[in-house]
mmCIF file of C-alpha atoms in Angstrom:
data_model
loop_
_atom_site.group_PDB
_atom_site.id
_atom_site.type_symbol
_atom_site.label_atom_id
_atom_site.label_comp_id
_atom_site.label_asym_id
_atom_site.label_seq_id
_atom_site.Cartn_x
_atom_site.Cartn_y
_atom_site.Cartn_z
ATOM 1 C CA MET S 1 -2.381 -22.722 21.396
ATOM 2 C CA HIS S 2 -4.795 -22.069 18.508
ATOM 3 C CA ASP S 3 -3.897 -24.296 15.549
ATOM 4 C CA GLN S 4 -5.012 -23.240 12.056
ATOM 5 C CA THR S 5 -4.096 -24.032 8.467
ATOM 6 C CA VAL S 6 -3.661 -20.315 7.653
ATOM 7 C CA VAL S 7 -3.163 -17.258 9.859
ATOM 8 C CA ILE S 8 -3.795 -13.878 8.236
ATOM 9 C CA VAL S 9 -2.255 -10.844 9.922
ATOM 10 C CA GLY S 10 -4.241 -7.724 9.143
ATOM 11 C CA ALA S 11 -7.923 -7.134 8.324
ATOM 12 C CA GLY S 12 -7.434 -4.426 5.733
ATOM 13 C CA PRO S 13 -8.672 -4.880 2.143
ATOM 14 C CA SER S 14 -5.867 -7.338 1.299
ATOM 15 C CA GLY S 15 -6.509 -9.399 4.418
ATOM 16 C CA LEU S 16 -10.235 -9.472 3.706
ATOM 17 C CA ALA S 17 -9.540 -10.529 0.106
ATOM 18 C CA ALA S 18 -7.355 -13.370 1.328
ATOM 19 C CA ALA S 19 -10.002 -14.464 3.836
ATOM 20 C CA ALA S 20 -12.774 -14.465 1.236
ATOM 21 C CA SER S 21 -10.722 -16.470 -1.255
ATOM 22 C CA LEU S 22 -9.723 -19.025 1.365
ATOM 23 C CA SER S 23 -13.345 -19.327 2.509
ATOM 24 C CA ARG S 24 -14.488 -20.126 -1.030
ATOM 25 C CA LEU S 25 -11.973 -22.977 -1.099
ATOM 26 C CA SER S 26 -12.996 -24.210 2.378
ATOM 27 C CA ILE S 27 -9.507 -23.585 3.728
ATOM 28 C CA PRO S 28 -9.681 -22.862 7.479
ATOM 29 C CA TYR S 29 -8.046 -19.660 8.671
ATOM 30 C CA VAL S 30 -7.989 -17.065 11.411
ATOM 31 C CA ILE S 31 -7.506 -13.358 10.754
ATOM 32 C CA LEU S 32 -5.821 -11.224 13.438
ATOM 33 C CA GLU S 33 -6.333 -7.456 13.577
ATOM 34 C CA ARG S 34 -4.785 -5.112 16.124
ATOM 35 C CA GLU S 35 -7.484 -2.427 15.786
ATOM 36 C CA ASP S 36 -11.122 -2.730 16.841
ATOM 37 C CA CYS S 37 -12.486 -2.814 13.280
ATOM 38 C CA PHE S 38 -11.616 -4.072 9.815
ATOM 39 C CA ALA S 39 -10.046 -1.655 7.303
ATOM 40 C CA SER S 40 -9.110 0.621 10.192
ATOM 41 C CA LEU S 41 -7.056 2.935 7.972
ATOM 42 C CA TRP S 42 -10.141 3.686 5.908
ATOM 43 C CA GLN S 43 -12.549 3.866 8.820
ATOM 44 C CA LYS S 44 -10.454 5.826 11.324
ATOM 45 C CA TYR S 45 -7.392 7.446 9.763
ATOM 46 C CA THR S 46 -8.368 8.970 6.409
ATOM 47 C CA TYR S 47 -9.635 12.402 5.433
ATOM 48 C CA ASP S 48 -13.247 13.125 4.559
ATOM 49 C CA ARG S 49 -12.919 13.913 0.844
ATOM 50 C CA LEU S 50 -10.877 10.821 -0.006
ATOM 51 C CA HIS S 51 -11.816 8.884 -3.158
ATOM 52 C CA LEU S 52 -10.170 5.882 -4.768
ATOM 53 C CA HIS S 53 -7.627 7.258 -7.229
ATOM 54 C CA LEU S 54 -8.295 4.462 -9.724
ATOM 55 C CA LYS S 55 -11.552 3.476 -11.338
ATOM 56 C CA LYS S 56 -13.664 1.004 -9.407
ATOM 57 C CA ALA S 57 -13.020 -1.766 -11.954
ATOM 58 C CA TYR S 58 -9.371 -1.828 -10.830
ATOM 59 C CA CYS S 59 -10.103 -1.666 -7.109
ATOM 60 C CA GLN S 60 -12.817 -4.205 -6.422
ATOM 61 C CA LEU S 61 -12.026 -7.164 -4.215
ATOM 62 C CA PRO S 62 -12.169 -10.720 -5.582
ATOM 63 C CA HIS S 63 -15.478 -12.511 -5.989
ATOM 64 C CA MET S 64 -17.614 -9.391 -5.442
ATOM 65 C CA PRO S 65 -17.659 -6.436 -7.866
ATOM 66 C CA PHE S 66 -18.766 -2.975 -6.860
ATOM 67 C CA PRO S 67 -22.514 -2.357 -7.230
ATOM 68 C CA PRO S 68 -23.377 -0.863 -10.650
ATOM 69 C CA ASP S 69 -24.719 2.356 -9.107
ATOM 70 C CA TYR S 70 -21.306 3.178 -7.547
ATOM 71 C CA PRO S 71 -19.463 6.055 -9.254
ATOM 72 C CA ASP S 72 -16.283 5.341 -11.225
ATOM 73 C CA TYR S 73 -14.140 6.901 -8.489
ATOM 74 C CA VAL S 74 -15.556 5.541 -5.262
ATOM 75 C CA PRO S 75 -15.771 7.923 -2.265
ATOM 76 C CA LYS S 76 -14.417 6.841 1.097
ATOM 77 C CA ASP S 77 -17.822 6.264 2.736
ATOM 78 C CA TRP S 78 -19.062 4.202 -0.211
ATOM 79 C CA PHE S 79 -15.912 2.087 -0.165
ATOM 80 C CA ILE S 80 -16.344 1.389 3.553
ATOM 81 C CA ARG S 81 -19.956 0.385 2.880
ATOM 82 C CA TYR S 82 -18.716 -1.969 0.153
ATOM 83 C CA LEU S 83 -16.225 -3.537 2.599
ATOM 84 C CA GLU S 84 -18.996 -3.986 5.173
ATOM 85 C CA ASP S 85 -21.083 -5.865 2.593
ATOM 86 C CA TYR S 86 -18.012 -7.902 1.639
ATOM 87 C CA VAL S 87 -17.381 -8.964 5.233
ATOM 88 C CA ASP S 88 -21.048 -9.932 5.655
ATOM 89 C CA ARG S 89 -21.225 -11.849 2.398
ATOM 90 C CA PHE S 90 -18.186 -14.022 3.101
ATOM 91 C CA GLU S 91 -18.827 -14.205 6.855
ATOM 92 C CA ILE S 92 -15.383 -12.885 7.694
ATOM 93 C CA LYS S 93 -14.924 -12.641 11.452
ATOM 94 C CA PRO S 94 -11.571 -11.100 12.368
ATOM 95 C CA VAL S 95 -10.233 -11.478 15.878
ATOM 96 C CA TYR S 96 -9.865 -7.835 16.897
ATOM 97 C CA LYS S 97 -7.441 -6.208 19.331
ATOM 98 C CA ARG S 98 -4.736 -8.783 18.620
ATOM 99 C CA SER S 99 -1.325 -7.188 18.099
ATOM 100 C CA VAL S 100 1.140 -9.693 16.650
ATOM 101 C CA GLU S 101 4.402 -9.521 18.579
ATOM 102 C CA SER S 102 6.398 -12.302 16.900
ATOM 103 C CA ALA S 103 6.191 -14.879 14.135
ATOM 104 C CA THR S 104 8.871 -17.542 13.827
ATOM 105 C CA TYR S 105 9.042 -20.745 11.853
ATOM 106 C CA ASP S 106 9.407 -24.002 13.783
ATOM 107 C CA GLU S 107 11.507 -26.193 11.503
ATOM 108 C CA ALA S 108 10.888 -29.345 13.543
ATOM 109 C CA ALA S 109 7.106 -29.007 13.566
ATOM 110 C CA GLY S 110 6.880 -27.517 10.079
ATOM 111 C CA LYS S 111 4.668 -24.698 11.333
ATOM 112 C CA TRP S 112 4.706 -21.001 12.083
ATOM 113 C CA ARG S 113 4.442 -19.936 15.730
ATOM 114 C CA ILE S 114 2.693 -16.593 16.203
ATOM 115 C CA THR S 115 2.438 -14.688 19.463
ATOM 116 C CA ALA S 116 -0.194 -11.953 19.671
ATOM 117 C CA ARG S 117 -0.923 -9.557 22.506
ATOM 118 C CA ASP S 118 -4.547 -9.444 23.636
ATOM 119 C CA MET S 119 -5.210 -5.710 23.814
ATOM 120 C CA ASN S 120 -8.614 -6.249 25.403
ATOM 121 C CA SER S 121 -7.019 -7.489 28.608
ATOM 122 C CA GLU S 122 -5.742 -5.345 31.426
ATOM 123 C CA GLY S 123 -2.011 -5.717 31.729
ATOM 124 C CA TRP S 124 -0.065 -8.012 29.411
ATOM 125 C CA SER S 125 -1.852 -11.059 28.038
ATOM 126 C CA GLU S 126 -0.588 -13.161 25.129
ATOM 127 C CA LYS S 127 -2.335 -15.573 22.781
ATOM 128 C CA GLU S 128 -0.429 -18.148 20.753
ATOM 129 C CA TYR S 129 -1.311 -19.420 17.289
ATOM 130 C CA SER S 130 0.266 -21.995 14.979
ATOM 131 C CA CYS S 131 -0.256 -22.507 11.260
ATOM 132 C CA ARG S 132 1.179 -24.074 8.133
ATOM 133 C CA PHE S 133 0.845 -20.878 6.094
ATOM 134 C CA LEU S 134 1.318 -17.280 7.201
ATOM 135 C CA VAL S 135 -0.314 -14.458 5.224
ATOM 136 C CA VAL S 136 1.018 -11.029 6.168
ATOM 137 C CA ALA S 137 -1.454 -8.378 5.013
ATOM 138 C CA SER S 138 -0.756 -5.764 7.662
ATOM 139 C CA GLY S 139 0.170 -3.039 5.189
ATOM 140 C CA GLU S 140 2.756 -0.300 5.185
ATOM 141 C CA THR S 141 0.673 1.966 7.361
ATOM 142 C CA ALA S 142 1.480 0.537 10.766
ATOM 143 C CA GLU S 143 3.214 3.505 12.413
ATOM 144 C CA PRO S 144 2.823 7.130 11.261
ATOM 145 C CA PHE S 145 6.201 8.609 10.374
ATOM 146 C CA VAL S 146 7.171 12.199 11.185
ATOM 147 C CA PRO S 147 10.748 13.084 10.187
ATOM 148 C CA GLU S 148 13.145 14.743 12.569
ATOM 149 C CA VAL S 149 13.219 18.469 11.858
ATOM 150 C CA GLU S 150 15.513 20.822 13.709
ATOM 151 C CA GLY S 151 13.458 23.017 16.029
ATOM 152 C CA LEU S 152 10.137 21.251 15.500
ATOM 153 C CA GLY S 153 9.677 21.027 19.245
ATOM 154 C CA THR S 154 9.682 24.824 19.492
ATOM 155 C CA PHE S 155 6.766 25.236 17.100
ATOM 156 C CA PRO S 156 3.828 26.671 19.109
ATOM 157 C CA GLY S 157 1.084 25.806 16.632
ATOM 158 C CA LYS S 158 -0.691 22.610 15.677
ATOM 159 C CA VAL S 159 1.481 19.754 14.367
ATOM 160 C CA ILE S 160 -0.302 16.624 13.122
ATOM 161 C CA HIS S 161 0.272 13.612 10.903
ATOM 162 C CA SER S 162 -2.016 13.043 7.923
ATOM 163 C CA THR S 163 -3.834 10.277 9.828
ATOM 164 C CA MET S 164 -5.298 12.947 12.122
ATOM 165 C CA PHE S 165 -6.503 15.246 9.334
ATOM 166 C CA LYS S 166 -10.201 15.180 8.444
ATOM 167 C CA SER S 167 -11.139 18.429 6.709
ATOM 168 C CA GLY S 168 -9.716 21.841 5.868
ATOM 169 C CA LYS S 169 -12.673 23.438 7.595
ATOM 170 C CA GLU S 170 -10.950 23.367 10.982
ATOM 171 C CA PHE S 171 -8.019 25.396 9.568
ATOM 172 C CA GLU S 172 -10.012 28.228 7.963
ATOM 173 C CA ALA S 173 -8.260 31.615 7.754
ATOM 174 C CA SER S 174 -4.959 30.214 9.037
ATOM 175 C CA ARG S 175 -1.516 29.585 7.516
ATOM 176 C CA VAL S 176 -0.845 25.877 6.984
ATOM 177 C CA LEU S 177 2.265 24.121 5.741
ATOM 178 C CA VAL S 178 1.728 20.726 4.107
ATOM 179 C CA VAL S 179 4.882 18.599 4.249
ATOM 180 C CA GLY S 180 4.794 15.871 1.617
ATOM 181 C CA SER S 181 3.623 15.876 -1.987
ATOM 182 C CA GLY S 182 2.205 12.430 -2.632
ATOM 183 C CA ASN S 183 -1.372 11.925 -3.730
ATOM 184 C CA SER S 184 -2.698 12.552 -0.213
ATOM 185 C CA GLY S 185 -0.572 15.647 0.344
ATOM 186 C CA MET S 186 -1.638 17.146 -2.981
ATOM 187 C CA GLU S 187 -5.319 16.456 -2.346
ATOM 188 C CA ILE S 188 -5.242 17.852 1.178
ATOM 189 C CA ALA S 189 -3.513 21.000 -0.051
ATOM 190 C CA LEU S 190 -6.458 21.381 -2.434
ATOM 191 C CA ASP S 191 -8.951 20.788 0.367
ATOM 192 C CA LEU S 192 -7.259 23.430 2.513
ATOM 193 C CA ALA S 193 -7.229 25.968 -0.325
ATOM 194 C CA ASN S 194 -10.921 25.316 -0.959
ATOM 195 C CA HIS S 195 -11.576 26.281 2.672
ATOM 196 C CA ALA S 196 -9.821 29.646 2.312
ATOM 197 C CA VAL S 197 -6.694 28.426 4.083
ATOM 198 C CA ARG S 198 -3.394 30.101 3.131
ATOM 199 C CA THR S 199 -1.746 26.922 1.976
ATOM 200 C CA SER S 200 1.908 26.141 1.311
ATOM 201 C CA MET S 201 3.292 22.753 0.331
ATOM 202 C CA VAL S 202 6.803 21.303 0.596
ATOM 203 C CA VAL S 203 7.893 19.495 -2.594
ATOM 204 C CA ARG S 204 11.362 17.988 -2.282
ATOM 205 C CA SER S 205 11.618 15.680 -5.298
ATOM 206 C CA PRO S 206 10.673 15.849 -8.989
ATOM 207 C CA MET S 207 7.425 14.071 -9.855
ATOM 208 C CA TYR S 208 4.986 13.461 -12.668
ATOM 209 C CA ILE S 209 1.463 14.804 -12.524
ATOM 210 C CA LEU S 210 -1.235 13.055 -14.543
ATOM 211 C CA SER S 211 -4.978 13.516 -14.729
ATOM 212 C CA ARG S 212 -7.454 10.699 -14.195
ATOM 213 C CA ARG S 213 -7.974 10.491 -17.956
ATOM 214 C CA MET S 214 -4.241 10.171 -18.504
ATOM 215 C CA MET S 215 -4.131 7.358 -15.969
ATOM 216 C CA ALA S 216 -6.955 5.688 -17.910
ATOM 217 C CA VAL S 217 -4.866 5.981 -21.089
ATOM 218 C CA ALA S 218 -1.962 4.332 -19.253
ATOM 219 C CA PHE S 219 -4.186 1.386 -18.293
ATOM 220 C CA VAL S 220 -5.470 0.991 -21.851
ATOM 221 C CA LEU S 221 -1.901 0.943 -23.191
ATOM 222 C CA LYS S 222 -0.407 -1.160 -20.391
ATOM 223 C CA CYS S 223 0.376 -4.028 -22.783
ATOM 224 C CA LEU S 224 2.835 -1.799 -24.650
ATOM 225 C CA PRO S 225 6.423 -1.172 -23.537
ATOM 226 C CA ASP S 226 6.992 1.785 -21.214
ATOM 227 C CA GLU S 227 9.303 3.352 -23.812
ATOM 228 C CA LEU S 228 6.291 3.784 -26.114
ATOM 229 C CA VAL S 229 3.707 4.869 -23.540
ATOM 230 C CA ASP S 230 5.822 7.215 -21.392
ATOM 231 C CA PRO S 231 6.441 9.835 -24.133
ATOM 232 C CA ILE S 232 2.682 10.008 -24.732
ATOM 233 C CA LEU S 233 1.959 10.560 -21.030
ATOM 234 C CA VAL S 234 4.739 13.134 -20.663
ATOM 235 C CA LEU S 235 3.449 15.054 -23.690
ATOM 236 C CA LEU S 236 -0.127 15.003 -22.386
ATOM 237 C CA SER S 237 1.066 16.178 -18.974
ATOM 238 C CA LYS S 238 2.963 19.098 -20.525
ATOM 239 C CA LEU S 239 -0.009 20.091 -22.683
ATOM 240 C CA VAL S 240 -2.481 20.026 -19.782
ATOM 241 C CA TYR S 241 -0.369 21.329 -16.890
ATOM 242 C CA GLY S 242 2.200 23.464 -18.661
ATOM 243 C CA ASP S 243 5.594 24.276 -17.198
ATOM 244 C CA MET S 244 5.247 22.995 -13.633
ATOM 245 C CA PRO S 245 9.013 23.392 -12.886
ATOM 246 C CA LYS S 246 8.303 27.099 -13.094
ATOM 247 C CA TYR S 247 6.104 26.692 -10.004
ATOM 248 C CA GLY S 248 8.605 24.585 -8.076
ATOM 249 C CA ILE S 249 7.625 21.068 -9.183
ATOM 250 C CA GLY S 250 10.449 19.446 -11.132
ATOM 251 C CA ARG S 251 10.037 16.765 -13.780
ATOM 252 C CA PRO S 252 12.003 13.476 -13.445
ATOM 253 C CA THR S 253 14.401 12.330 -16.132
ATOM 254 C CA GLU S 254 12.800 8.870 -16.401
ATOM 255 C CA GLY S 255 9.244 8.277 -17.585
ATOM 256 C CA PRO S 256 6.272 7.859 -15.208
ATOM 257 C CA LEU S 257 5.556 4.203 -15.983
ATOM 258 C CA LEU S 258 9.224 3.313 -16.023
ATOM 259 C CA MET S 259 9.584 4.785 -12.524
ATOM 260 C CA LYS S 260 6.455 2.962 -11.379
ATOM 261 C CA HIS S 261 7.703 -0.427 -12.547
ATOM 262 C CA LYS S 262 11.357 0.018 -11.605
ATOM 263 C CA TYR S 263 11.052 1.809 -8.260
ATOM 264 C CA GLY S 264 7.397 1.499 -7.253
ATOM 265 C CA LYS S 265 7.062 5.294 -7.430
ATOM 266 C CA TYR S 266 3.653 6.271 -8.760
ATOM 267 C CA PRO S 267 2.799 9.507 -10.598
ATOM 268 C CA ILE S 268 0.495 11.998 -8.893
ATOM 269 C CA THR S 269 -3.155 11.873 -9.930
ATOM 270 C CA ASP S 270 -4.290 15.485 -10.048
ATOM 271 C CA VAL S 271 -7.823 16.322 -8.907
ATOM 272 C CA GLY S 272 -7.491 20.121 -9.084
ATOM 273 C CA THR S 273 -4.376 20.971 -7.069
ATOM 274 C CA CYS S 274 -2.305 22.101 -10.068
ATOM 275 C CA LYS S 275 -4.854 24.749 -10.975
ATOM 276 C CA LYS S 276 -4.565 26.165 -7.460
ATOM 277 C CA ILE S 277 -0.766 26.112 -7.691
ATOM 278 C CA ARG S 278 -0.743 27.996 -10.993
ATOM 279 C CA SER S 279 -3.209 30.556 -9.642
ATOM 280 C CA GLY S 280 -1.026 31.163 -6.579
ATOM 281 C CA GLU S 281 -3.596 29.863 -4.084
ATOM 282 C CA ILE S 282 -1.159 27.101 -3.144
ATOM 283 C CA GLN S 283 2.515 27.982 -2.734
ATOM 284 C CA VAL S 284 5.203 25.376 -3.462
ATOM 285 C CA LEU S 285 8.290 25.444 -1.247
ATOM 286 C CA PRO S 286 11.499 23.376 -1.081
ATOM 287 C CA ALA S 287 12.646 21.142 1.783
ATOM 288 C CA ILE S 288 12.639 22.446 5.352
ATOM 289 C CA GLU S 289 15.978 23.516 6.811
ATOM 290 C CA SER S 290 14.856 24.268 10.385
ATOM 291 C CA ILE S 291 12.068 25.688 12.540
ATOM 292 C CA GLU S 292 12.315 28.415 15.143
ATOM 293 C CA GLU S 293 9.060 28.910 17.013
ATOM 294 C CA ASN S 294 6.426 29.654 14.319
ATOM 295 C CA VAL S 295 8.948 30.518 11.580
ATOM 296 C CA VAL S 296 10.023 27.811 9.130
ATOM 297 C CA GLN S 297 13.370 28.177 7.329
ATOM 298 C CA PHE S 298 13.624 26.483 3.914
ATOM 299 C CA LYS S 299 16.586 25.160 1.933
ATOM 300 C CA ASP S 300 16.469 28.123 -0.475
ATOM 301 C CA ARG S 301 16.962 30.476 2.515
ATOM 302 C CA ARG S 302 13.370 31.710 2.466
ATOM 303 C CA SER S 303 11.515 31.768 5.791
ATOM 304 C CA GLN S 304 7.808 32.098 6.540
ATOM 305 C CA PRO S 305 5.544 31.936 9.611
ATOM 306 C CA PHE S 306 2.847 29.280 9.912
ATOM 307 C CA ASP S 307 0.029 28.449 12.304
ATOM 308 C CA SER S 308 -0.093 24.694 11.628
ATOM 309 C CA ILE S 309 2.058 21.986 10.042
ATOM 310 C CA ILE S 310 0.604 18.788 8.602
ATOM 311 C CA PHE S 311 2.995 15.951 7.801
ATOM 312 C CA PHE S 312 2.094 13.736 4.840
ATOM 313 C CA THR S 313 5.292 11.770 5.202
ATOM 314 C CA GLY S 314 3.997 8.234 5.188
ATOM 315 C CA PHE S 315 4.492 5.400 7.620
ATOM 316 C CA LYS S 316 7.079 3.114 9.140
ATOM 317 C CA ARG S 317 6.757 -0.607 8.581
ATOM 318 C CA SER S 318 6.262 -2.788 11.611
ATOM 319 C CA ILE S 319 6.705 -6.141 9.872
ATOM 320 C CA ASN S 320 10.445 -6.186 10.509
ATOM 321 C CA ASN S 321 9.758 -5.903 14.251
ATOM 322 C CA TRP S 322 7.937 -9.220 14.498
ATOM 323 C CA LEU S 323 8.465 -11.318 11.359
ATOM 324 C CA GLN S 324 11.724 -13.200 11.590
ATOM 325 C CA ALA S 325 12.029 -13.859 7.843
ATOM 326 C CA TYR S 326 11.139 -10.304 6.772
ATOM 327 C CA PRO S 327 14.524 -8.686 6.002
ATOM 328 C CA SER S 328 15.798 -11.350 3.618
ATOM 329 C CA LEU S 329 12.439 -11.658 1.881
ATOM 330 C CA TYR S 330 12.048 -7.910 1.439
ATOM 331 C CA ILE S 331 15.581 -7.534 0.065
ATOM 332 C CA LEU S 332 14.917 -10.449 -2.269
ATOM 333 C CA TYR S 333 11.823 -8.688 -3.573
ATOM 334 C CA ARG S 334 13.537 -5.351 -4.084
ATOM 335 C CA LEU S 335 16.647 -6.734 -5.748
ATOM 336 C CA TYR S 336 15.182 -9.490 -7.861
ATOM 337 C CA ILE S 337 11.408 -9.842 -7.993
ATOM 338 C CA LEU S 338 10.673 -6.193 -8.862
ATOM 339 C CA PRO S 339 12.983 -6.132 -11.928
ATOM 340 C CA LEU S 340 11.389 -9.385 -13.066
ATOM 341 C CA GLN S 341 7.955 -7.816 -12.890
ATOM 342 C CA TYR S 342 9.272 -4.980 -15.050
ATOM 343 C CA LEU S 343 10.829 -7.329 -17.637
ATOM 344 C CA ASN S 344 7.646 -9.378 -17.637
ATOM 345 C CA ARG S 345 5.885 -6.638 -19.620
ATOM 346 C CA TYR S 346 8.159 -7.181 -22.591
ATOM 347 C CA LEU S 347 8.308 -10.958 -22.652
ATOM 348 C CA SER S 348 4.545 -11.427 -22.271
ATOM 349 C CA PHE S 349 4.963 -14.114 -19.629
ATOM 350 C CA SER S 350 2.808 -14.347 -16.554
ATOM 351 C CA LEU S 351 4.278 -13.633 -13.166
ATOM 352 C CA GLN S 352 3.903 -17.304 -12.411
ATOM 353 C CA CYS S 353 6.324 -18.152 -15.228
ATOM 354 C CA TYR S 354 8.983 -16.021 -13.620
ATOM 355 C CA PHE S 355 8.484 -17.506 -10.205
ATOM 356 C CA ARG S 356 8.646 -20.979 -11.691
ATOM 357 C CA GLU S 357 11.413 -20.697 -14.262
ATOM 358 C CA THR S 358 13.490 -17.547 -13.882
ATOM 359 C CA ILE S 359 14.381 -17.481 -10.195
ATOM 360 C CA PRO S 360 17.917 -18.883 -9.984
ATOM 361 C CA CYS S 361 18.437 -22.182 -8.172
ATOM 362 C CA TRP S 362 20.725 -20.687 -5.543
ATOM 363 C CA MET S 363 18.046 -18.207 -4.555
ATOM 364 C CA ARG S 364 15.413 -20.916 -4.332
ATOM 365 C CA THR S 365 17.641 -23.008 -2.085
ATOM 366 C CA GLU S 366 18.635 -20.118 0.151
ATOM 367 C CA CYS S 367 15.122 -18.854 0.748
ATOM 368 C CA ALA S 368 12.986 -21.954 0.293
ATOM 369 C CA SER S 369 12.536 -22.931 3.932
ATOM 370 C CA ARG S 370 10.790 -19.694 4.896
ATOM 371 C CA ALA S 371 9.653 -18.229 1.594
ATOM 372 C CA SER S 372 7.634 -21.344 0.868
ATOM 373 C CA ARG S 373 5.478 -20.615 3.891
ATOM 374 C CA THR S 374 5.287 -16.845 3.873
ATOM 375 C CA ILE S 375 3.149 -14.494 1.876
ATOM 376 C CA ILE S 376 3.785 -10.832 2.529
ATOM 377 C CA GLY S 377 1.262 -8.180 1.545
ATOM 378 C CA GLU S 378 1.743 -4.483 2.232
ATOM 379 C CA GLY S 379 -0.784 -1.759 1.663
ATOM 380 C CA ARG S 380 -3.261 -2.156 -1.207
ATOM 381 C CA MET S 381 -0.868 -4.349 -3.183
ATOM 382 C CA VAL S 382 1.124 -7.383 -2.200
ATOM 383 C CA TYR S 383 4.873 -6.802 -2.139
ATOM 384 C CA ILE S 384 6.038 -10.368 -1.850
ATOM 385 C CA ALA S 385 3.537 -12.972 -2.878
ATOM 386 C CA TRP S 386 5.298 -16.094 -3.957
ATOM 387 C CA ALA S 387 6.329 -19.406 -2.574
ATOM 388 C CA TRP S 388 8.560 -22.357 -3.358
ATOM 389 C CA ARG S 389 8.487 -25.839 -2.009
ATOM 390 C CA GLY S 390 12.235 -26.152 -2.553
ATOM 391 C CA LYS S 391 13.418 -29.744 -2.615
ATOM 392 C CA ASP S 392 10.611 -31.389 -4.561
ATOM 393 C CA SER S 393 10.090 -28.329 -6.818
ATOM 394 C CA THR S 394 6.398 -28.131 -5.984
ATOM 395 C CA GLU S 395 5.799 -24.412 -6.280
ATOM 396 C CA ARG S 396 3.010 -22.323 -4.837
ATOM 397 C CA LEU S 397 1.767 -18.815 -5.340
ATOM 398 C CA LEU S 398 -0.725 -16.829 -3.326
ATOM 399 C CA MET S 399 -1.029 -13.370 -4.765
ATOM 400 C CA LEU S 400 -3.507 -10.882 -3.407
ATOM 401 C CA SER S 401 -4.447 -7.253 -3.783
ATOM 402 C CA THR S 402 -7.567 -5.159 -3.366
ATOM 403 C CA SER S 403 -8.195 -5.394 -7.093
ATOM 404 C CA GLN S 404 -7.235 -8.988 -7.810
ATOM 405 C CA MET S 405 -6.720 -12.291 -6.049
ATOM 406 C CA ILE S 406 -4.908 -15.095 -7.784
ATOM 407 C CA LEU S 407 -4.882 -18.321 -5.822
ATOM 408 C CA ASN S 408 -2.695 -20.886 -7.551
ATOM 409 C CA ASN S 409 -1.590 -23.359 -4.924
ATOM 410 C CA PHE S 410 0.525 -25.643 -7.068
ATOM 411 C CA TYR S 411 2.130 -25.283 -10.451
ATOM 412 C CA ASN S 412 3.129 -28.924 -10.657
ATOM 413 C CA ARG S 413 -0.211 -30.562 -11.492
ATOM 414 C CA SER S 414 1.139 -33.978 -10.559
ATOM 415 C CA ASN S 415 1.102 -32.812 -6.966
ATOM 416 C CA CYS S 416 -2.425 -31.408 -6.926
ATOM 417 C CA HIS S 417 -3.466 -34.040 -4.401
ATOM 418 C CA GLU S 418 -1.597 -31.985 -1.802
ATOM 419 C CA TYR S 419 -4.261 -29.303 -2.127
ATOM 420 C CA HIS S 420 -6.737 -31.556 -0.367
ATOM 421 C CA THR S 421 -4.324 -31.840 2.540
ATOM 422 C CA LEU S 422 -4.222 -28.038 2.737
ATOM 423 C CA SER S 423 -7.978 -27.587 2.504
ATOM 424 C CA SER S 424 -8.666 -30.222 5.129
ATOM 425 C CA GLY S 425 -6.167 -28.741 7.563
#
């Protein structure tokens, strides 16, 4: 049994940020990573032309800004180099090839019990860890998700998930269907079109398309209510991109920032795809109805043959498979914490004020025993990053993201002496 003050699950950017911040405070930790490298999504499962969609000032990890010679929108290889320097600077040493199988809270001992499979060993070998605090930074990208499509098994061509795509060069002169219209799907459609690939893209839902400059405007005006900023962004989008519904991309009824804060649905950052759509180099199609051999039938009764299908349909979470407290905490976040973050913009309070004062007593009592010891981070941003001490009202917050780390162990300053207990293990 390996006993630590903090166990971090996941060595992606959020996990590295947590490790660096804990190191600066001399808080002992161990970081478990199921792959054989840190930031495995970036190093092994992303396409070649990927850049950060936000300016580097919003994406740097805590305690170490990007070098001044880095471009505003950092390319994939440069970002990996930055992470390598970050790991070296803070002497972060993840334990690789450790796949966490279960994490349960031992009420009697007051500690988390984590079981991890040692993937270096032949056969089945388990390692056990215990800790006072569990940081879950394993992201939303655990298991690639490919939806069930009638007849997909009959398709004779190449079928891959986005994690296997590197460059459009390997698809030159072929007919490719891109399924999924998020930022990655839109950018890959552009990459395919730039390599003379006959590209089609499935767009099922309405969405907003903004340029990088429009996104910069949104950040400058982020202190204003969404009701004031959204009309400006919608107008700019119409002026720059024209009537996109005419090309098969509908426009939502709610504003882009409102949707981002209410539902976590981000607008698309265009890097040239819309120009290809308007020119006809990229065809927009509705949802897939079925597939019969190489012919794909769509909801509007059109059918077309394709040589390859690439699914940009996201990932399945794995947290619920091994974290006992996950379902209640995730529901709590979706039903209560997210609306509070949205309201926070108008009341000019910090997130900490909401966690301290606005959460109802019944919710604190119901979730205190596990929420006080669990920090859940998914993807580049933390989904659930709060904690309560419950009975004695000593409240804690550990909030982390790739752009910001706020470590505020105790709100009640009269209990600050407890920090020394944490830092000393």
